[in-house]
Tab-separated table of C-alpha atoms and ligand atoms in Angstrom:
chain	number	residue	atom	x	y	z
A	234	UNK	CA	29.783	-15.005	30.136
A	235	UNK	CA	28.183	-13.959	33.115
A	236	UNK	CA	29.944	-11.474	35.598
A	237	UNK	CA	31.130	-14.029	39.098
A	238	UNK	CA	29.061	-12.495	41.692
A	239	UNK	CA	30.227	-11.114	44.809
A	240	UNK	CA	29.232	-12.654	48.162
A	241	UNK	CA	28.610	-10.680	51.380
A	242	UNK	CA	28.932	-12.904	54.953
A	243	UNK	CA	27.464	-10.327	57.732
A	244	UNK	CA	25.106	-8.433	59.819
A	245	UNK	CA	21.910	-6.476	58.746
A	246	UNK	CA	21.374	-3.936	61.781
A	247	UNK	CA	18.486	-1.033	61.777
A	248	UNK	CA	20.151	2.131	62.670
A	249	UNK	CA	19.170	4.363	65.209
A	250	UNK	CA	20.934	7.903	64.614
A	251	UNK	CA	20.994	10.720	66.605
A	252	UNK	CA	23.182	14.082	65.987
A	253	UNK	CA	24.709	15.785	68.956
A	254	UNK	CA	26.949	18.688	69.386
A	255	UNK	CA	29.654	16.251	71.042
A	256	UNK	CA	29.636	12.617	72.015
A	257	UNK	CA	28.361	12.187	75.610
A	258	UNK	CA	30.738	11.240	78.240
A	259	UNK	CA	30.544	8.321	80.333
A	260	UNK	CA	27.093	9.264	82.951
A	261	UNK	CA	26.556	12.486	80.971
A	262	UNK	CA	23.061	12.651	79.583
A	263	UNK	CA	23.260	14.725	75.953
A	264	UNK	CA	20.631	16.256	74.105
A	265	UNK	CA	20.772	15.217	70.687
A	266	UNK	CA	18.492	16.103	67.706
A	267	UNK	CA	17.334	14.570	64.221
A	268	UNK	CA	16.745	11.249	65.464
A	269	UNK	CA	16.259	9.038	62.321
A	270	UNK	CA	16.001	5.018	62.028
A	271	UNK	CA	18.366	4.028	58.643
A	272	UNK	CA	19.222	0.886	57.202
A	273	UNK	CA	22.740	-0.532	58.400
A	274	UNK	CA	24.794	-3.218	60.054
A	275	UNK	CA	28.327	-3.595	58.264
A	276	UNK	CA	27.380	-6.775	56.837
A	277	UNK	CA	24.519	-5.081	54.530
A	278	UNK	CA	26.159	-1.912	54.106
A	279	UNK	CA	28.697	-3.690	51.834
A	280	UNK	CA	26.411	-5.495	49.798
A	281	UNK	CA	24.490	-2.096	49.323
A	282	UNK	CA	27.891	0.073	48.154
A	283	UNK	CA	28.798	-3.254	45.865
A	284	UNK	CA	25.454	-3.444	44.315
A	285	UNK	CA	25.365	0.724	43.616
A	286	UNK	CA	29.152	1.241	42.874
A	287	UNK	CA	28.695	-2.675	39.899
A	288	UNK	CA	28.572	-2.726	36.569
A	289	UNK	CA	26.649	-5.658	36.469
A	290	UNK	CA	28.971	-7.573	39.161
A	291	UNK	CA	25.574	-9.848	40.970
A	292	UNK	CA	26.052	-9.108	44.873
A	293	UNK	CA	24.404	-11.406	46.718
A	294	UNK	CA	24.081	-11.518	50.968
A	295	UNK	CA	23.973	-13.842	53.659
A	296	UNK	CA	22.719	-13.301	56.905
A	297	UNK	CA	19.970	-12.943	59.534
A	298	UNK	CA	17.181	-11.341	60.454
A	299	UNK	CA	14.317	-11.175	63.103
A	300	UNK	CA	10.517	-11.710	61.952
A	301	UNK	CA	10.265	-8.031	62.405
A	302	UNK	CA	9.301	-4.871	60.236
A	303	UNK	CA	12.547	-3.979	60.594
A	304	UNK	CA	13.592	-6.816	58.698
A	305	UNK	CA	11.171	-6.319	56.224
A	306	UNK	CA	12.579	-2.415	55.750
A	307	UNK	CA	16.405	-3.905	55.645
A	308	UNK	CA	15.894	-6.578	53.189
A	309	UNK	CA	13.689	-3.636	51.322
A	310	UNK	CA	16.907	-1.436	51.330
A	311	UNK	CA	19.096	-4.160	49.992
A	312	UNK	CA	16.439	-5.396	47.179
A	313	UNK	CA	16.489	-1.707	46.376
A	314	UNK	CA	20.089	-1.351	46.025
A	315	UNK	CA	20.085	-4.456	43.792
A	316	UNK	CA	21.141	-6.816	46.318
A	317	UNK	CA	19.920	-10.743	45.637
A	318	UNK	CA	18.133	-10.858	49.140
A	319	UNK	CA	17.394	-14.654	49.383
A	320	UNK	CA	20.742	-15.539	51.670
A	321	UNK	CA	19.243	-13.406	54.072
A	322	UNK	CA	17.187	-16.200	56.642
A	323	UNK	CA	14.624	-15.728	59.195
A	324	UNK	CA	15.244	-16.288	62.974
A	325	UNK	CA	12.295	-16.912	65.462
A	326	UNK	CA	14.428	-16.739	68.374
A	327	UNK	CA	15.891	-13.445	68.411
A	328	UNK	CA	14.847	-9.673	66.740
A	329	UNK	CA	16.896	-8.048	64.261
A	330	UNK	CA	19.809	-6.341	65.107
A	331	UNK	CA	19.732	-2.706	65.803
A	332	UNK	CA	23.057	0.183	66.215
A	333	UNK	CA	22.410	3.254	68.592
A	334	UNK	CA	24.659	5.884	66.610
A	335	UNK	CA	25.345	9.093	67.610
A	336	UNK	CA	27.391	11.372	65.339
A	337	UNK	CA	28.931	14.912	66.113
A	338	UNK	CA	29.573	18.148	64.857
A	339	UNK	CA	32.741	16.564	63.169
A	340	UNK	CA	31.086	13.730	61.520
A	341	UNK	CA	32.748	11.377	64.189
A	342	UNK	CA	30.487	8.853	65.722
A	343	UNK	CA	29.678	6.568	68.909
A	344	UNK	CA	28.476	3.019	67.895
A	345	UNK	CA	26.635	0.360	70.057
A	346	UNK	CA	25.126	-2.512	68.277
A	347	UNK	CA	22.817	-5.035	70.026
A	348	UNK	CA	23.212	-7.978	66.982
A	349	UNK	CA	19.999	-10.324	67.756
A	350	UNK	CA	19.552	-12.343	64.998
A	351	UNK	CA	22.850	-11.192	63.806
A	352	UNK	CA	24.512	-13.496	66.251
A	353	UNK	CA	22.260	-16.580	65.546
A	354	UNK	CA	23.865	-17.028	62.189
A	355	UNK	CA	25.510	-20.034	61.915
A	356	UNK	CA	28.576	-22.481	59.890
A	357	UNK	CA	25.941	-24.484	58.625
A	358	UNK	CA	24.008	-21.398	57.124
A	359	UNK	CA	26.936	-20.391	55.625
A	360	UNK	CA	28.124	-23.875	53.999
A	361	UNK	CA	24.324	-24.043	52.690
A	362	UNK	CA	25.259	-21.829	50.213
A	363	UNK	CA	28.471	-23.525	49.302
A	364	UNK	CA	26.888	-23.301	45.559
A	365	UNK	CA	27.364	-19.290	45.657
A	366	UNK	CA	30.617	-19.586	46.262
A	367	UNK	CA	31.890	-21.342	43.482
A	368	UNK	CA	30.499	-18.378	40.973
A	369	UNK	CA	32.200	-15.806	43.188
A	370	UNK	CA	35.187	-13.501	42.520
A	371	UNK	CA	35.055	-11.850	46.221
A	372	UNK	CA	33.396	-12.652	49.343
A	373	UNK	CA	33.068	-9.891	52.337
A	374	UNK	CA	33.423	-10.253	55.657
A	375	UNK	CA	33.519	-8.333	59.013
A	376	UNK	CA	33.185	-8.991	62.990
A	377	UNK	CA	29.314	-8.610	63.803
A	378	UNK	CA	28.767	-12.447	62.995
A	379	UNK	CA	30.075	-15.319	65.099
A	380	UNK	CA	33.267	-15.934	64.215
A	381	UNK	CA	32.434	-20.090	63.156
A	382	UNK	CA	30.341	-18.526	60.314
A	383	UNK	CA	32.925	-16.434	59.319
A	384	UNK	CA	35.552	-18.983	59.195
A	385	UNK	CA	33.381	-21.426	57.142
A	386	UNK	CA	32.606	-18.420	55.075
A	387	UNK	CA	36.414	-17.722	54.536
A	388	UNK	CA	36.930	-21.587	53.847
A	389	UNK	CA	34.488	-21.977	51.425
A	390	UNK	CA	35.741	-18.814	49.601
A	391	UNK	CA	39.305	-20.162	49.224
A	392	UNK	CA	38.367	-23.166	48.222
A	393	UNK	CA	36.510	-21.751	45.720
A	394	UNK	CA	39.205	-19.840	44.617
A	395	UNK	CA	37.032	-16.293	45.322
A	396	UNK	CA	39.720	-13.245	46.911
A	397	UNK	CA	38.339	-13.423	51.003
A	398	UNK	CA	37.939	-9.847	52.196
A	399	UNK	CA	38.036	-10.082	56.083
A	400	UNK	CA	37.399	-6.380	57.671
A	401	UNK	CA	37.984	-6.766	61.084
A	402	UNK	CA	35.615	-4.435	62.322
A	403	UNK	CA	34.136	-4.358	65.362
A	404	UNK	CA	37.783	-4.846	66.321
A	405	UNK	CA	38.415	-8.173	68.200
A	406	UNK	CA	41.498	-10.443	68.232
A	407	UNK	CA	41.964	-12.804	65.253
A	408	UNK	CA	42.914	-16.466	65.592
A	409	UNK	CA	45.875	-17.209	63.496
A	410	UNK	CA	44.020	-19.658	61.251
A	411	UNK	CA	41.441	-16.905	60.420
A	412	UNK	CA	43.748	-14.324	59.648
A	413	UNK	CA	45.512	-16.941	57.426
A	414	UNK	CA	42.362	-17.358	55.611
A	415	UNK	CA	41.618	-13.453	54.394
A	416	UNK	CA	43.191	-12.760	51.029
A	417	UNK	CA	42.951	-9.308	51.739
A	418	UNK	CA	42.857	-7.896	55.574
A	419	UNK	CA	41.455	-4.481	55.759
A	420	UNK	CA	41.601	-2.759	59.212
A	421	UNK	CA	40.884	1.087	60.639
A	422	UNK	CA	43.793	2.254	63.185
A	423	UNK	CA	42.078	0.916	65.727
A	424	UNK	CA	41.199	-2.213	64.836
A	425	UNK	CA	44.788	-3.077	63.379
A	426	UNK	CA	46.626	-2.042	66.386
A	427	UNK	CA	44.506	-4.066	68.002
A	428	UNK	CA	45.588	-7.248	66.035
A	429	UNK	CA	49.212	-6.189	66.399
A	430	UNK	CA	49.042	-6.110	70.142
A	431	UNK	CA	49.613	-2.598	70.597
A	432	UNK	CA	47.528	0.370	72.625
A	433	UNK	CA	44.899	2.037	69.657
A	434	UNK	CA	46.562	5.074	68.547
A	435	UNK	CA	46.644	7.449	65.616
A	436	UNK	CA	49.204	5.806	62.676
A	437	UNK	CA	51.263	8.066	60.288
A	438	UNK	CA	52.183	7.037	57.668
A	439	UNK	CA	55.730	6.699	58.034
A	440	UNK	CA	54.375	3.974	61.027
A	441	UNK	CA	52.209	2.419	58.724
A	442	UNK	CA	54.634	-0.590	56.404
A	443	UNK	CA	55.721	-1.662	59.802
A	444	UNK	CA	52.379	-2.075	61.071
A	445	UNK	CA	51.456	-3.949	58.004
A	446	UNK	CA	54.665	-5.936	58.236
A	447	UNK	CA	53.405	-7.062	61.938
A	448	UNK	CA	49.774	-7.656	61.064
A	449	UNK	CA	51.436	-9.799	57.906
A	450	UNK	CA	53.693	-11.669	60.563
A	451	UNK	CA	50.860	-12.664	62.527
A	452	UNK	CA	49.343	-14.394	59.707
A	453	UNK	CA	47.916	-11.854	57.103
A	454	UNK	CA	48.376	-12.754	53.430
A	455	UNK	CA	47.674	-8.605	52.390
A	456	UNK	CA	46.565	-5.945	54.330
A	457	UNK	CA	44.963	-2.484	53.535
A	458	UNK	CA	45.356	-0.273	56.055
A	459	UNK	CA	42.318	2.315	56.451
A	460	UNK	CA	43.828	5.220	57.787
A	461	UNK	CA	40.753	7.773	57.823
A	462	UNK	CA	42.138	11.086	56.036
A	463	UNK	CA	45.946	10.136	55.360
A	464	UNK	CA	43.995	7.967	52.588
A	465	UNK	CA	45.344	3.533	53.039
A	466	UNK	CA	47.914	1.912	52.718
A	467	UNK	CA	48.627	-1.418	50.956
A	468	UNK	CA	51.413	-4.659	52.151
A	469	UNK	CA	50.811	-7.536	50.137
A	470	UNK	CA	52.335	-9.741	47.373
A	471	UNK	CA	51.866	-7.039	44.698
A	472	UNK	CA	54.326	-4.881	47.044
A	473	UNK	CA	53.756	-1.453	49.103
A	474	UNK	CA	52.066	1.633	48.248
A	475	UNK	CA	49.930	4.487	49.719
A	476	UNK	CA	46.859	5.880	48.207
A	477	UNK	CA	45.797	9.111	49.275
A	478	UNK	CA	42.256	10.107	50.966
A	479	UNK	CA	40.232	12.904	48.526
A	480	UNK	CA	39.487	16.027	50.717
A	481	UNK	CA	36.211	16.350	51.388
A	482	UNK	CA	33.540	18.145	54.176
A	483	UNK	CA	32.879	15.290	56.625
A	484	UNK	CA	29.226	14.747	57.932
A	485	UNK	CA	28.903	11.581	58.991
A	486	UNK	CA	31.373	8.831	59.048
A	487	UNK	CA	29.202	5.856	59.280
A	488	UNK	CA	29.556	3.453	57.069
A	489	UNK	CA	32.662	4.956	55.193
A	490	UNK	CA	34.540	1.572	55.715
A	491	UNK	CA	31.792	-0.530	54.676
A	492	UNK	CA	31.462	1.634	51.519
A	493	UNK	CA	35.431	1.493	51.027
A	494	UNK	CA	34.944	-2.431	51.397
A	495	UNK	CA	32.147	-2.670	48.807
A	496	UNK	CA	34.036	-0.505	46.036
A	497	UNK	CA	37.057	-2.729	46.587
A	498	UNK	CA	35.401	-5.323	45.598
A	499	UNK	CA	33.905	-4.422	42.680
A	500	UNK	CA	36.676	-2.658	41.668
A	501	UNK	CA	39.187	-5.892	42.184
A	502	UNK	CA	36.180	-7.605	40.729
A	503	UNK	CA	35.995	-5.710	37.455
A	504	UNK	CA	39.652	-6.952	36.991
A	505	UNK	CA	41.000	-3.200	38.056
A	506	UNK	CA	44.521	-3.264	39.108
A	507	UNK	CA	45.233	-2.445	42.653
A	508	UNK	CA	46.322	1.290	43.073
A	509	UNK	CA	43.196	2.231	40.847
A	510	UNK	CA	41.008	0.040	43.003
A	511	UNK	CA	42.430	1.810	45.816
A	512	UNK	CA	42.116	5.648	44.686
A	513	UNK	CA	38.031	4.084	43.511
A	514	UNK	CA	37.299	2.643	46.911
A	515	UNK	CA	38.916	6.292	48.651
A	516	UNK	CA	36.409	7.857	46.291
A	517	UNK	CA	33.548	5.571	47.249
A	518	UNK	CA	34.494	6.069	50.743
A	519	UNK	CA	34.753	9.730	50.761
A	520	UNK	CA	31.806	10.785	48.808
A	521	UNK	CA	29.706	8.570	51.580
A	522	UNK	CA	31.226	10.576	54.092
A	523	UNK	CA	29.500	13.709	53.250
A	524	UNK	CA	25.831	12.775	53.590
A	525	UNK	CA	24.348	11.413	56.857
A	526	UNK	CA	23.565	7.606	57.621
A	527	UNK	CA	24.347	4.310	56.272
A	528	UNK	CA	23.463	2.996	53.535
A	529	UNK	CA	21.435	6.531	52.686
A	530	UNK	CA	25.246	7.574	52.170
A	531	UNK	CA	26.279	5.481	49.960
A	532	UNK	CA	26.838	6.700	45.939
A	533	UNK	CA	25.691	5.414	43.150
A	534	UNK	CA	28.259	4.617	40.518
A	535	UNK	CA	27.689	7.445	38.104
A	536	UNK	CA	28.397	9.488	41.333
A	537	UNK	CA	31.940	7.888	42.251
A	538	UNK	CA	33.306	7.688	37.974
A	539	UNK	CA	32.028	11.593	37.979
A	540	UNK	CA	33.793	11.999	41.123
A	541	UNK	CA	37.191	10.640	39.722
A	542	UNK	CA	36.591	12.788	36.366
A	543	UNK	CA	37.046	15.751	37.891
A	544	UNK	CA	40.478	14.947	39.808
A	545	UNK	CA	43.590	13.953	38.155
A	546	UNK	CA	44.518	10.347	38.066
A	547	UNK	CA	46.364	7.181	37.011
B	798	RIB	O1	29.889	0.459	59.954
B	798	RIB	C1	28.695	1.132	60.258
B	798	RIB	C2	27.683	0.182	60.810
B	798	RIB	O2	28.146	-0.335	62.039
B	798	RIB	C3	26.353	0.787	61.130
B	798	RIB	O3	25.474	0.797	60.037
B	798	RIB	C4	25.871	-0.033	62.312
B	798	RIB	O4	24.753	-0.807	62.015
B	798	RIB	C5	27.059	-0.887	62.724
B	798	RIB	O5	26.943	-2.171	62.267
């Protein structure tokens, strides 16, 4: 039988990176170095770390593009990657969307994103591939689309029966109804205190079940709770638990939570049970973190079950 695929609902940005020795402050004009243009948006990153990280899982993506060569480099990336590219539509009325990243010393980074033809994506694109759907076990979501294609996204994936992953990144409030729709609700700090209608702040982990309790009030069926180097946190049907992050040396932290996203789904995809698909996305996650960009961070399978070999486990 063949494997369900796994559909990705999101933005395709190209990347503009520049390392600094700290992030400029507001007026403060930084000299930076290494300037490099990388494949990214959130949207493509997790179709590129669920292509790498399957084991045969299809991944398939759905978005937009400019008629641009940067289109023609990001659809390259994904096809590369073993992404099916043909979800991803042409738009004459806007370029493709680019990020202006700059990451410090620490790894940490400043994004800004100017989406184009990211935000010309539509409901209607989405339900035209209704069909894709219906052979999915997982479809991905995040923030840098308009929010009617991500809600006709999320529909047709529960009515199809397919687990809706919904990471609300960029953070942004969440209708009721939308947050009602994710199967699984995966948030940084930031974005989930955001949701819960508090000021962003660091979250321990002895803070974190209540914040998943309150984000699971509001609407949330199960949340993951991305919680940088304490590792995440899970609230959901299957009950509570905390999986812890794998110490690593941090270069660059873009794209970690896209990568995290991706494993998760293969992992839940490949029929893993939760805590495992946990401590493999925290793998995923962490070995991305240690080499610059986005999707030129991402591992390769081989790369994240090596990874795990050499640590003790379930
Ligand atoms: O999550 C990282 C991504 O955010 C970058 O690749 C950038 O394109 C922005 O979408």
């Amino acid at each position: 039988m063949p494997s369900r695929t796994i559909v990705v609902i999101g933005s395709l940005n190209m990347d503009f990176v520049v390392q600094v020795q700290r992030l400029p402050a507001p007026g403060e004009t930084a000299r930076g170095e290494n300037f490099r243009m990388i494949p990214g948006g959130k949207g493509a990153n997790q179709a590129c770390a669920a292509a790498r990280l399957a084991r045969g899982t299809p991944v398939r993506m759905i978005g937009r593009v400019g008629y641009d060569s940067f289109a023609d480099h990001l659809r390259a990336s994904l096809a590369a990657a073993g992404v099916d590219t043909s979800g991803i539509h042409g738009c004459r009325s806007a370029p493709t969307g680019v990020a202006l990243i700059w990451v410090d010393r620490a790894g940490q980074n400043s994004i800004v994103i100017a989406p184009g033809a990211n935000a010309e994506l539509t409901a209607a694109d989405v339900e035209t591939e209704r069909a894709c759907f219906v052979s999915a076990s997982c479809a991905l979501f995040q923030l840098e689309s308009p929010m009617a294609a991500v809600a006709a996204g999320l529909r047709l994936a529960r009515d199809a029966g397919a687990l809706p992953i919904l990471d609300p990144a960029p953070a942004a409030p969440l209708a009721p109804e939308i947050l009602g729709l994710a199967g699984l609700l995966t948030p940084n700090e930031t974005e989930a205190c955001l949701l819960a209608g508090l000021p962003p702040q660091r979250i321990t982990l002895a803070q974190a079940p209540a914040l998943a309790a309150e984000l699971r009030a509001r609407g949330a069926r199960a949340v993951v709770l991305k919680l940088g180097d304490q590792g995440c946190f899970y609230s959901g049907p299957e009950g509570e638990f905390h999986s812890p992050a794998f110490r690593v040396e941090a270069v660059d932290a873009t794209a970690a939570g896209d990568t995290f996203n991706g494993a998760l789904a293969v992992a839940l995809s490949e029929g893993t049970p939760l805590p495992e698909a946990l401590r493999f996305a925290n793998a995923a996650s962490a070995l991305s973190v240690t080499r610059p960009g986005a999707q030129t961070s991402i591992p390769s399978r081989e790369e994240v079950d090596r990874f795990l070999s050499g640590r003790a486990g379930f």
